[in-house]
PDB file of C-alpha atoms and ligand atoms in Angstrom:
ATOM      1  CA  MET N 549     119.523 216.337 124.642  1.00 35.00           C
ATOM      2  CA  GLN N 550     116.320 214.557 124.297  1.00 39.00           C
ATOM      3  CA  LYS N 551     116.980 214.290 120.599  1.00 39.00           C
ATOM      4  CA  HIS N 552     120.457 212.912 121.329  1.00 41.00           C
ATOM      5  CA  GLY N 553     118.859 210.511 123.759  1.00 40.00           C
ATOM      6  CA  TYR N 554     116.474 209.400 121.099  1.00 40.00           C
ATOM      7  CA  ARG N 555     119.358 209.005 118.731  1.00 41.00           C
ATOM      8  CA  ARG N 556     121.233 206.904 121.275  1.00 43.00           C
ATOM      9  CA  ILE N 557     118.183 204.834 121.800  1.00 39.00           C
ATOM     10  CA  GLY N 558     117.892 204.659 118.035  1.00 43.00           C
ATOM     11  CA  TRP N 559     121.497 203.502 117.718  1.00 39.00           C
ATOM     12  CA  ALA N 560     121.069 200.924 120.426  1.00 43.00           C
ATOM     13  CA  ALA N 561     117.863 199.721 118.838  1.00 43.00           C
ATOM     14  CA  SER N 562     119.511 199.545 115.417  1.00 44.00           C
ATOM     15  CA  ALA N 563     122.459 197.621 116.833  1.00 43.00           C
ATOM     16  CA  ALA N 564     120.079 195.260 118.534  1.00 45.00           C
ATOM     17  CA  LEU N 565     118.166 194.836 115.311  1.00 43.00           C
ATOM     18  CA  VAL N 566     121.366 194.166 113.351  1.00 45.00           C
ATOM     19  CA  LEU N 567     122.460 191.660 115.979  1.00 47.00           C
ATOM     20  CA  ALA N 568     119.058 190.077 115.986  1.00 48.00           C
ATOM     21  CA  ALA N 569     119.097 189.901 112.195  1.00 49.00           C
ATOM     22  CA  PHE N 570     122.627 188.428 112.290  1.00 49.00           C
ATOM     23  CA  ALA N 571     121.551 185.886 114.904  1.00 53.00           C
ATOM     24  CA  ALA N 572     118.473 185.109 112.853  1.00 53.00           C
ATOM     25  CA  THR N 573     120.662 184.593 109.787  1.00 54.00           C
ATOM     26  CA  LEU N 574     122.963 182.343 111.783  1.00 52.00           C
ATOM     27  CA  GLY N 575     119.906 180.601 113.164  1.00 59.00           C
ATOM     28  CA  SER N 576     118.428 180.081 109.744  1.00 65.00           C
ATOM     29  CA  VAL N 577     121.760 178.776 108.391  1.00 63.00           C
ATOM     30  CA  ALA N 578     121.903 176.369 111.336  1.00 63.00           C
ATOM     31  CA  ALA N 579     118.272 175.423 110.722  1.00 63.00           C
ATOM     32  CA  GLN N 580     118.992 174.935 107.029  1.00 69.00           C
ATOM     33  CA  ASN N 581     121.974 172.725 107.832  1.00 67.00           C
ATOM     34  CA  GLU N 582     119.894 170.811 110.318  1.00 65.00           C
ATOM     35  CA  ASN N 583     117.087 170.428 107.764  1.00 68.00           C
ATOM     36  CA  LYS N 584     119.599 169.277 105.165  1.00 68.00           C
ATOM     37  CA  ALA N 585     121.049 166.730 107.592  1.00 64.00           C
ATOM     38  CA  LEU N 586     117.542 165.590 108.474  1.00 58.00           C
ATOM     39  CA  SER N 587     116.528 165.240 104.835  1.00 65.00           C
ATOM     40  CA  GLN N 588     119.758 163.368 104.090  1.00 65.00           C
ATOM     41  CA  HIS N 589     118.993 161.108 107.052  1.00 67.00           C
ATOM     42  CA  ALA N 590     115.429 160.670 105.789  1.00 66.00           C
ATOM     43  CA  GLU N 591     116.792 159.914 102.338  1.00 65.00           C
ATOM     44  CA  LYS N 592     119.004 157.223 103.818  1.00 71.00           C
ATOM     45  CA  THR N 593     116.303 155.657 105.926  1.00 79.00           C
ATOM     46  CA  GLN N 594     112.995 156.431 104.241  1.00 94.00           C
ATOM     47  CA  THR N 595     111.000 153.225 104.005  1.00 97.00           C
ATOM     48  CA  LYS N 596     108.495 152.211 101.399  1.00 97.00           C
ATOM     49  CA  VAL N 597     106.767 149.010 100.453  1.00 98.00           C
ATOM     50  CA  VAL N 598     106.551 148.218  96.742  1.00 98.00           C
ATOM     51  CA  LEU N 599     104.201 145.430  95.717  1.00 98.00           C
ATOM     52  CA  LEU N 600     105.958 143.624  92.888  1.00 98.00           C
ATOM     53  CA  GLY N 601     103.605 140.677  92.600  1.00 98.00           C
ATOM     54  CA  THR N 602     100.240 140.276  94.309  1.00 98.00           C
ATOM     55  CA  GLY N 603      99.119 137.067  92.636  1.00 96.00           C
ATOM     56  CA  THR N 604      98.779 133.378  93.381  1.00 95.00           C
ATOM     57  CA  PRO N 605      99.542 130.308  91.232  1.00 94.00           C
ATOM     58  CA  ARG N 606      96.711 131.443  88.938  1.00 92.00           C
ATOM     59  CA  PRO N 607      98.386 133.406  86.126  1.00 93.00           C
ATOM     60  CA  PHE N 608      96.210 136.507  86.033  1.00 92.00           C
ATOM     61  CA  PRO N 609      98.123 138.789  83.656  1.00 93.00           C
ATOM     62  CA  ASP N 610      97.941 141.825  85.921  1.00 95.00           C
ATOM     63  CA  ARG N 611      99.021 139.946  89.054  1.00 96.00           C
ATOM     64  CA  SER N 612     102.579 138.689  88.965  1.00 97.00           C
ATOM     65  CA  GLY N 613     103.734 135.933  91.313  1.00 98.00           C
ATOM     66  CA  PRO N 614     104.082 136.861  94.988  1.00 98.00           C
ATOM     67  CA  ALA N 615     106.981 139.246  95.551  1.00 98.00           C
ATOM     68  CA  THR N 616     107.220 142.309  97.768  1.00 98.00           C
ATOM     69  CA  ALA N 617     110.016 144.831  98.111  1.00 98.00           C
ATOM     70  CA  ILE N 618     110.793 146.731 101.288  1.00 98.00           C
ATOM     71  CA  VAL N 619     112.958 149.685 100.293  1.00 98.00           C
ATOM     72  CA  VAL N 620     114.878 151.519 103.011  1.00 97.00           C
ATOM     73  CA  GLY N 621     116.939 154.461 101.800  1.00 96.00           C
ATOM     74  CA  GLN N 622     119.132 153.160  99.014  1.00 96.00           C
ATOM     75  CA  ARG N 623     118.683 149.494  99.865  1.00 97.00           C
ATOM     76  CA  ALA N 624     116.045 147.000  98.751  1.00 98.00           C
ATOM     77  CA  TYR N 625     114.957 143.817 100.476  1.00 98.00           C
ATOM     78  CA  LEU N 626     112.738 141.300  98.713  1.00 98.00           C
ATOM     79  CA  VAL N 627     110.208 138.966 100.247  1.00 99.00           C
ATOM     80  CA  ASP N 628     109.466 136.023  97.938  1.00 98.00           C
ATOM     81  CA  PHE N 629     110.292 135.664  94.271  1.00 98.00           C
ATOM     82  CA  GLY N 630     107.278 134.534  92.325  1.00 98.00           C
ATOM     83  CA  PRO N 631     107.349 134.396  88.540  1.00 98.00           C
ATOM     84  CA  GLY N 632     108.063 137.757  86.936  1.00 97.00           C
ATOM     85  CA  VAL N 633     109.926 139.166  89.926  1.00 98.00           C
ATOM     86  CA  VAL N 634     112.873 140.777  88.146  1.00 98.00           C
ATOM     87  CA  ARG N 635     110.828 142.379  85.400  1.00 98.00           C
ATOM     88  CA  ARG N 636     108.346 143.763  87.917  1.00 98.00           C
ATOM     89  CA  ALA N 637     111.290 145.122  89.928  1.00 98.00           C
ATOM     90  CA  SER N 638     112.624 146.784  86.758  1.00 98.00           C
ATOM     91  CA  ALA N 639     109.196 148.291  86.151  1.00 98.00           C
ATOM     92  CA  ALA N 640     109.196 149.660  89.708  1.00 98.00           C
ATOM     93  CA  ALA N 641     112.692 151.086  89.119  1.00 98.00           C
ATOM     94  CA  ALA N 642     111.442 152.819  85.965  1.00 98.00           C
ATOM     95  CA  GLN N 643     108.521 154.244  87.952  1.00 98.00           C
ATOM     96  CA  GLY N 644     110.710 156.001  90.505  1.00 97.00           C
ATOM     97  CA  THR N 645     112.324 153.376  92.734  1.00 98.00           C
ATOM     98  CA  PRO N 646     115.838 152.957  91.285  1.00 98.00           C
ATOM     99  CA  GLN N 647     116.747 150.859  94.324  1.00 98.00           C
ATOM    100  CA  LEU N 648     114.933 148.065  92.479  1.00 98.00           C
ATOM    101  CA  GLU N 649     117.197 148.051  89.431  1.00 98.00           C
ATOM    102  CA  SER N 650     118.057 144.394  88.896  1.00 98.00           C
ATOM    103  CA  THR N 651     121.690 144.823  89.982  1.00 98.00           C
ATOM    104  CA  ASN N 652     120.470 146.117  93.363  1.00 98.00           C
ATOM    105  CA  LEU N 653     118.503 142.951  94.170  1.00 98.00           C
ATOM    106  CA  LYS N 654     121.005 141.561  96.669  1.00 98.00           C
ATOM    107  CA  ILE N 655     119.001 140.542  99.732  1.00 98.00           C
ATOM    108  CA  ALA N 656     115.898 138.365  99.706  1.00 99.00           C
ATOM    109  CA  PHE N 657     113.731 136.483 102.181  1.00 99.00           C
ATOM    110  CA  LEU N 658     111.544 133.519 101.365  1.00 99.00           C
ATOM    111  CA  THR N 659     108.308 132.716 103.183  1.00 98.00           C
ATOM    112  CA  HIS N 660     108.013 129.102 102.016  1.00 98.00           C
ATOM    113  CA  LEU N 661     108.931 126.825  99.156  1.00 98.00           C
ATOM    114  CA  HIS N 662     105.582 126.708  97.312  1.00 98.00           C
ATOM    115  CA  SER N 663     106.167 127.174  93.576  1.00 98.00           C
ATOM    116  CA  ASP N 664     104.122 130.361  93.200  1.00 98.00           C
ATOM    117  CA  HIS N 665     106.604 132.013  95.616  1.00 98.00           C
ATOM    118  CA  THR N 666     109.743 130.483  94.137  1.00 98.00           C
ATOM    119  CA  THR N 667     109.494 129.993  90.386  1.00 98.00           C
ATOM    120  CA  GLY N 668     111.132 133.416  90.028  1.00 98.00           C
ATOM    121  CA  TYR N 669     114.179 132.107  91.893  1.00 98.00           C
ATOM    122  CA  PRO N 670     116.278 131.233  88.817  1.00 98.00           C
ATOM    123  CA  ASP N 671     115.297 134.660  87.467  1.00 98.00           C
ATOM    124  CA  LEU N 672     116.430 136.358  90.701  1.00 98.00           C
ATOM    125  CA  ILE N 673     119.676 134.395  90.753  1.00 98.00           C
ATOM    126  CA  LEU N 674     120.584 134.652  87.081  1.00 98.00           C
ATOM    127  CA  THR N 675     119.135 137.801  85.468  1.00 98.00           C
ATOM    128  CA  PRO N 676     120.684 140.407  87.824  1.00 98.00           C
ATOM    129  CA  TRP N 677     123.962 138.454  87.748  1.00 98.00           C
ATOM    130  CA  VAL N 678     124.062 138.653  83.948  1.00 98.00           C
ATOM    131  CA  MET N 679     123.417 142.393  84.331  1.00 98.00           C
ATOM    132  CA  GLY N 680     126.402 142.731  86.668  1.00 97.00           C
ATOM    133  CA  ARG N 681     125.159 142.158  90.220  1.00 98.00           C
ATOM    134  CA  THR N 682     128.008 140.873  92.372  1.00 95.00           C
ATOM    135  CA  GLU N 683     126.285 138.790  95.052  1.00 98.00           C
ATOM    136  CA  LEU N 684     122.977 137.617  96.461  1.00 98.00           C
ATOM    137  CA  ASP N 685     122.009 136.546  99.981  1.00 98.00           C
ATOM    138  CA  VAL N 686     118.752 134.674 100.495  1.00 98.00           C
ATOM    139  CA  PHE N 687     117.186 133.671 103.810  1.00 98.00           C
ATOM    140  CA  GLY N 688     114.325 131.239 104.280  1.00 98.00           C
ATOM    141  CA  PRO N 689     113.005 128.052 105.808  1.00 98.00           C
ATOM    142  CA  GLU N 690     114.674 124.666 105.704  1.00 98.00           C
ATOM    143  CA  GLY N 691     114.903 123.477 102.100  1.00 98.00           C
ATOM    144  CA  LEU N 692     116.047 126.807 100.640  1.00 98.00           C
ATOM    145  CA  GLU N 693     119.713 125.804 100.540  1.00 98.00           C
ATOM    146  CA  GLU N 694     118.801 122.580  98.772  1.00 98.00           C
ATOM    147  CA  MET N 695     116.607 124.396  96.240  1.00 98.00           C
ATOM    148  CA  THR N 696     119.427 126.874  95.576  1.00 98.00           C
ATOM    149  CA  LYS N 697     121.845 124.054  94.893  1.00 98.00           C
ATOM    150  CA  HIS N 698     119.395 122.481  92.441  1.00 98.00           C
ATOM    151  CA  VAL N 699     118.769 125.773  90.617  1.00 98.00           C
ATOM    152  CA  LEU N 700     122.515 126.312  90.192  1.00 98.00           C
ATOM    153  CA  GLU N 701     122.890 122.739  88.945  1.00 98.00           C
ATOM    154  CA  ALA N 702     119.998 123.113  86.509  1.00 98.00           C
ATOM    155  CA  TRP N 703     121.627 126.178  84.944  1.00 98.00           C
ATOM    156  CA  GLU N 704     125.140 124.800  85.201  1.00 98.00           C
ATOM    157  CA  ARG N 705     125.764 124.958  81.445  1.00 98.00           C
ATOM    158  CA  ASP N 706     124.578 128.564  81.189  1.00 98.00           C
ATOM    159  CA  ILE N 707     126.773 129.578  84.116  1.00 98.00           C
ATOM    160  CA  GLU N 708     129.753 127.787  82.599  1.00 98.00           C
ATOM    161  CA  ILE N 709     129.363 129.402  79.152  1.00 98.00           C
ATOM    162  CA  ARG N 710     128.830 132.861  80.607  1.00 98.00           C
ATOM    163  CA  THR N 711     131.815 132.712  82.973  1.00 97.00           C
ATOM    164  CA  GLN N 712     134.253 130.830  80.782  1.00 97.00           C
ATOM    165  CA  GLY N 713     133.178 131.986  77.334  1.00 96.00           C
ATOM    166  CA  LEU N 714     133.507 135.346  75.628  1.00 96.00           C
ATOM    167  CA  GLU N 715     131.007 137.019  77.966  1.00 95.00           C
ATOM    168  CA  GLN N 716     133.590 136.711  80.769  1.00 96.00           C
ATOM    169  CA  ARG N 717     131.043 137.173  83.549  1.00 96.00           C
ATOM    170  CA  HIS N 718     132.378 137.260  87.080  1.00 96.00           C
ATOM    171  CA  ALA N 719     131.697 134.230  89.276  1.00 96.00           C
ATOM    172  CA  LEU N 720     128.094 133.780  90.348  1.00 97.00           C
ATOM    173  CA  VAL N 721     127.841 134.282  94.126  1.00 97.00           C
ATOM    174  CA  VAL N 722     124.630 133.143  95.847  1.00 98.00           C
ATOM    175  CA  ARG N 723     124.560 132.514  99.565  1.00 98.00           C
ATOM    176  CA  ALA N 724     121.440 130.690 100.717  1.00 98.00           C
ATOM    177  CA  HIS N 725     120.711 130.503 104.431  1.00 98.00           C
ATOM    178  CA  ASP N 726     118.214 128.072 105.977  1.00 98.00           C
ATOM    179  CA  VAL N 727     117.189 129.975 109.094  1.00 98.00           C
ATOM    180  CA  LYS N 728     115.107 129.400 112.203  1.00 98.00           C
ATOM    181  CA  PRO N 729     112.479 131.819 113.556  1.00 98.00           C
ATOM    182  CA  GLY N 730     113.901 134.889 115.285  1.00 98.00           C
ATOM    183  CA  VAL N 731     116.024 137.786 114.050  1.00 98.00           C
ATOM    184  CA  VAL N 732     117.444 136.438 110.795  1.00 98.00           C
ATOM    185  CA  TYR N 733     119.036 139.599 109.430  1.00 98.00           C
ATOM    186  CA  LYS N 734     120.171 142.974 110.724  1.00 98.00           C
ATOM    187  CA  ASP N 735     122.000 145.903 109.192  1.00 97.00           C
ATOM    188  CA  GLU N 736     121.983 149.652 109.896  1.00 96.00           C
ATOM    189  CA  ARG N 737     118.675 150.073 108.056  1.00 96.00           C
ATOM    190  CA  ALA N 738     116.574 147.025 108.832  1.00 98.00           C
ATOM    191  CA  THR N 739     116.057 144.305 111.383  1.00 98.00           C
ATOM    192  CA  VAL N 740     114.222 141.341 109.933  1.00 98.00           C
ATOM    193  CA  THR N 741     112.458 138.832 112.163  1.00 98.00           C
ATOM    194  CA  ALA N 742     111.077 135.548 110.842  1.00 98.00           C
ATOM    195  CA  PHE N 743     108.168 133.897 112.617  1.00 98.00           C
ATOM    196  CA  ARG N 744     106.371 130.635 111.997  1.00 98.00           C
ATOM    197  CA  VAL N 745     102.953 130.596 110.399  1.00 98.00           C
ATOM    198  CA  ALA N 746     100.668 127.623 109.749  1.00 98.00           C
ATOM    199  CA  HIS N 747     100.406 126.791 106.071  1.00 98.00           C
ATOM    200  CA  GLY N 748      98.798 123.368 105.807  1.00 98.00           C
ATOM    201  CA  GLN N 749     101.237 120.501 105.431  1.00 97.00           C
ATOM    202  CA  TRP N 750     104.340 122.643 105.007  1.00 98.00           C
ATOM    203  CA  PRO N 751     106.629 121.784 107.915  1.00 97.00           C
ATOM    204  CA  GLU N 752     107.944 125.338 107.964  1.00 98.00           C
ATOM    205  CA  ALA N 753     106.487 128.543 106.552  1.00 98.00           C
ATOM    206  CA  PHE N 754     107.442 132.036 107.691  1.00 98.00           C
ATOM    207  CA  GLY N 755     105.972 135.460 108.000  1.00 98.00           C
ATOM    208  CA  TYR N 756     108.396 138.359 108.429  1.00 98.00           C
ATOM    209  CA  ARG N 757     108.534 141.567 110.400  1.00 98.00           C
ATOM    210  CA  PHE N 758     110.744 144.417 109.182  1.00 98.00           C
ATOM    211  CA  ASP N 759     111.778 147.155 111.587  1.00 98.00           C
ATOM    212  CA  THR N 760     113.348 150.146 109.877  1.00 97.00           C
ATOM    213  CA  PRO N 761     114.009 153.682 111.165  1.00 95.00           C
ATOM    214  CA  GLY N 762     110.766 154.771 109.535  1.00 89.00           C
ATOM    215  CA  LYS N 763     108.343 151.884 109.676  1.00 96.00           C
ATOM    216  CA  SER N 764     107.383 148.503 111.030  1.00 98.00           C
ATOM    217  CA  ILE N 765     106.055 146.136 108.407  1.00 98.00           C
ATOM    218  CA  VAL N 766     104.621 142.658 108.835  1.00 98.00           C
ATOM    219  CA  ILE N 767     104.083 140.341 105.890  1.00 98.00           C
ATOM    220  CA  SER N 768     102.091 137.165 106.291  1.00 98.00           C
ATOM    221  CA  GLY N 769     103.313 134.994 103.444  1.00 98.00           C
ATOM    222  CA  ASP N 770     100.775 132.198 103.001  1.00 98.00           C
ATOM    223  CA  THR N 771      99.022 131.268 106.208  1.00 98.00           C
ATOM    224  CA  SER N 772      95.828 130.110 107.829  1.00 98.00           C
ATOM    225  CA  PRO N 773      94.689 132.465 110.619  1.00 98.00           C
ATOM    226  CA  SER N 774      97.779 132.940 112.754  1.00 97.00           C
ATOM    227  CA  GLU N 775      98.267 134.158 116.316  1.00 98.00           C
ATOM    228  CA  GLU N 776     101.848 134.908 115.325  1.00 98.00           C
ATOM    229  CA  ILE N 777     100.676 137.610 112.928  1.00 98.00           C
ATOM    230  CA  VAL N 778      98.732 139.276 115.724  1.00 98.00           C
ATOM    231  CA  ALA N 779     101.691 138.929 118.105  1.00 98.00           C
ATOM    232  CA  HIS N 780     104.141 140.448 115.617  1.00 98.00           C
ATOM    233  CA  CYS N 781     101.929 143.398 114.703  1.00 97.00           C
ATOM    234  CA  GLN N 782     101.608 144.984 118.157  1.00 93.00           C
ATOM    235  CA  PRO N 783     101.596 147.465 116.664  1.00 91.00           C
ATOM    236  CA  CYS N 784     102.841 147.657 113.097  1.00 97.00           C
ATOM    237  CA  ASP N 785     102.505 150.396 110.504  1.00 98.00           C
ATOM    238  CA  VAL N 786     101.797 148.126 107.557  1.00 98.00           C
ATOM    239  CA  LEU N 787     100.339 144.617 107.595  1.00 98.00           C
ATOM    240  CA  ILE N 788     100.540 142.871 104.232  1.00 98.00           C
ATOM    241  CA  HIS N 789      98.284 139.826 104.400  1.00 98.00           C
ATOM    242  CA  GLU N 790      96.971 137.142 102.078  1.00 98.00           C
ATOM    243  CA  VAL N 791      93.260 136.409 101.733  1.00 98.00           C
ATOM    244  CA  TYR N 792      90.572 134.460  99.931  1.00 97.00           C
ATOM    245  CA  SER N 793      86.892 135.077  99.505  1.00 96.00           C
ATOM    246  CA  PRO N 794      84.632 132.205 100.606  1.00 94.00           C
ATOM    247  CA  GLU N 795      82.677 132.895  97.400  1.00 91.00           C
ATOM    248  CA  SER N 796      85.601 131.838  95.236  1.00 90.00           C
ATOM    249  CA  VAL N 797      86.224 128.300  94.053  1.00 88.00           C
ATOM    250  CA  LEU N 798      89.339 126.254  93.417  1.00 87.00           C
ATOM    251  CA  GLY N 799      89.899 123.348  91.068  1.00 86.00           C
ATOM    252  CA  MET N 800      90.502 120.589  93.599  1.00 89.00           C
ATOM    253  CA  PRO N 801      88.259 117.970  95.191  1.00 90.00           C
ATOM    254  CA  ASP N 802      87.990 119.346  98.709  1.00 92.00           C
ATOM    255  CA  TYR N 803      89.064 122.931  98.325  1.00 92.00           C
ATOM    256  CA  LYS N 804      87.154 124.092 101.387  1.00 92.00           C
ATOM    257  CA  THR N 805      89.165 121.853 103.707  1.00 95.00           C
ATOM    258  CA  TYR N 806      92.368 122.743 101.864  1.00 95.00           C
ATOM    259  CA  ARG N 807      91.715 126.435 102.234  1.00 95.00           C
ATOM    260  CA  ALA N 808      90.807 126.241 105.907  1.00 96.00           C
ATOM    261  CA  LYS N 809      94.192 124.653 106.579  1.00 97.00           C
ATOM    262  CA  TYR N 810      96.299 126.726 104.191  1.00 97.00           C
ATOM    263  CA  HIS N 811      94.803 130.184 103.861  1.00 98.00           C
ATOM    264  CA  THR N 812      92.858 132.997 105.536  1.00 98.00           C
ATOM    265  CA  SER N 813      89.313 134.016 104.587  1.00 98.00           C
ATOM    266  CA  THR N 814      88.109 137.618 104.406  1.00 98.00           C
ATOM    267  CA  SER N 815      86.190 137.320 107.710  1.00 98.00           C
ATOM    268  CA  GLU N 816      89.164 135.649 109.434  1.00 98.00           C
ATOM    269  CA  LEU N 817      91.460 138.408 108.159  1.00 98.00           C
ATOM    270  CA  ALA N 818      89.063 141.033 109.499  1.00 98.00           C
ATOM    271  CA  GLU N 819      89.280 139.426 112.936  1.00 98.00           C
ATOM    272  CA  ILE N 820      93.084 139.344 112.797  1.00 98.00           C
ATOM    273  CA  ALA N 821      93.246 142.980 111.706  1.00 98.00           C
ATOM    274  CA  ASN N 822      90.885 143.981 114.512  1.00 98.00           C
ATOM    275  CA  ARG N 823      93.322 142.484 117.001  1.00 98.00           C
ATOM    276  CA  ALA N 824      96.565 143.522 115.302  1.00 98.00           C
ATOM    277  CA  LYS N 825      95.412 147.088 114.536  1.00 97.00           C
ATOM    278  CA  PRO N 826      97.887 147.888 111.759  1.00 98.00           C
ATOM    279  CA  GLY N 827      98.266 151.455 110.487  1.00 98.00           C
ATOM    280  CA  ILE N 828      97.169 150.095 107.129  1.00 98.00           C
ATOM    281  CA  LEU N 829      96.168 146.614 106.018  1.00 98.00           C
ATOM    282  CA  VAL N 830      97.377 145.821 102.497  1.00 98.00           C
ATOM    283  CA  VAL N 831      95.708 142.718 101.111  1.00 98.00           C
ATOM    284  CA  TYR N 832      97.619 140.618  98.577  1.00 98.00           C
ATOM    285  CA  HIS N 833      97.704 137.023  97.286  1.00 97.00           C
ATOM    286  CA  THR N 834      93.940 137.212  96.796  1.00 95.00           C
ATOM    287  CA  SER N 835      93.255 133.630  95.889  1.00 86.00           C
ATOM    288  CA  GLY N 836      90.445 131.955  94.027  1.00 77.00           C
ATOM    289  CA  LYS N 837      88.154 132.906  91.233  1.00 85.00           C
ATOM    290  CA  GLY N 838      84.462 133.665  91.205  1.00 83.00           C
ATOM    291  CA  PRO N 839      81.953 132.420  88.638  1.00 79.00           C
ATOM    292  CA  ASN N 840      82.786 135.440  86.417  1.00 81.00           C
ATOM    293  CA  GLY N 841      86.568 135.626  86.766  1.00 82.00           C
ATOM    294  CA  PRO N 842      88.581 137.246  89.554  1.00 86.00           C
ATOM    295  CA  ILE N 843      86.637 138.212  92.656  1.00 93.00           C
ATOM    296  CA  PRO N 844      86.240 142.003  92.360  1.00 94.00           C
ATOM    297  CA  ASP N 845      88.162 144.197  94.812  1.00 96.00           C
ATOM    298  CA  GLU N 846      84.890 145.756  95.967  1.00 96.00           C
ATOM    299  CA  GLN N 847      83.603 142.367  97.046  1.00 96.00           C
ATOM    300  CA  LEU N 848      86.777 141.521  98.966  1.00 97.00           C
ATOM    301  CA  LEU N 849      86.647 144.910 100.672  1.00 98.00           C
ATOM    302  CA  ARG N 850      82.962 144.509 101.479  1.00 98.00           C
ATOM    303  CA  GLU N 851      83.596 141.123 103.066  1.00 98.00           C
ATOM    304  CA  ILE N 852      86.536 142.410 105.137  1.00 98.00           C
ATOM    305  CA  GLN N 853      84.795 145.632 106.126  1.00 98.00           C
ATOM    306  CA  LYS N 854      81.762 143.828 107.495  1.00 98.00           C
ATOM    307  CA  THR N 855      83.675 143.599 110.753  1.00 98.00           C
ATOM    308  CA  TYR N 856      86.929 145.530 110.231  1.00 98.00           C
ATOM    309  CA  HIS N 857      86.765 149.293 110.076  1.00 97.00           C
ATOM    310  CA  GLY N 858      90.439 150.250 109.992  1.00 98.00           C
ATOM    311  CA  LYS N 859      92.318 151.397 106.905  1.00 98.00           C
ATOM    312  CA  VAL N 860      92.432 148.629 104.295  1.00 98.00           C
ATOM    313  CA  VAL N 861      93.328 148.419 100.612  1.00 98.00           C
ATOM    314  CA  ILE N 862      93.419 145.619  98.079  1.00 98.00           C
ATOM    315  CA  GLY N 863      96.981 145.733  96.791  1.00 98.00           C
ATOM    316  CA  HIS N 864      97.968 145.668  93.121  1.00 98.00           C
ATOM    317  CA  ASP N 865     101.282 145.114  91.381  1.00 98.00           C
ATOM    318  CA  LEU N 866     103.620 148.115  91.455  1.00 98.00           C
ATOM    319  CA  GLU N 867     101.697 150.034  94.105  1.00 98.00           C
ATOM    320  CA  VAL N 868     103.799 151.779  96.729  1.00 98.00           C
ATOM    321  CA  TYR N 869     102.895 152.104 100.437  1.00 97.00           C
TER     322      TYR N 869
HETATM  323 ZN1   ZN C 659     101.032 131.257  97.567  1.00 78.67          ZN
HETATM  324 ZN1   ZN C 660     101.738 128.626  99.741  1.00 78.67          ZN
END
């Protein structure tokens, strides 16, 4: 009897175990499906910052003209198009970010019209088009639409030959949008807010904030110390900011006055970062040159870290954050 009892208990226990195992299997299938859905969601919305060009007008060979890519899932958004932009984007695509293949460069934002940020514009308009891109939308301060018109006029003969000749390219579609500060672009992956920064005598220069499902990113463009940067990084995960070292020199009569009005020194950037408290400060557009060539990264870091103790890196072309 007792034995039978044991057996019954044994049966019940076995049944419970089988049920538990079945439930666990169901649970793990559900968990797997959930994980798959989550990873697919992450794949669609994962955000990374790719530095395409971290330079200035000075043509250092390892620093292409200012251009930054914010990549969210399968989509890429550019900020600025300095010289070399499309080839740097292709290099980034070859290094694991296929979203930056030239034909995917469809949405771009411009901080201001200075040539170091815009001499890649014909490249951005024409090269991906020749490779098969269908359309391009560009947003920026007043003057962008006019510049776009002039670029298209300057390459009128090329566009004519390519569309009407044997190449039979499709029509070139570029939509330029002069925008005002505020939310200038929104899709299911990114909300992009432009804000005014002070860049010397430029009547309008923008910084941008990107809000994506994964990250908030603020990029300064070119600016003297700006309250707007602090206000738009409260908080932000990544602050990409320009800088110069007071030790560097520039080839113009009164470069100290120029720089105070147009750019941000290492100590001023440290103060901004202390107030903005970004997850990481990525320094780019490191302007000027010391007596022995470019100011070394270590020196820039030393100057910033005198008073800023958060996470900071000196950015280089093709780095990913
Ligand atoms: Zn610049
Ligand atoms: Zn500038």
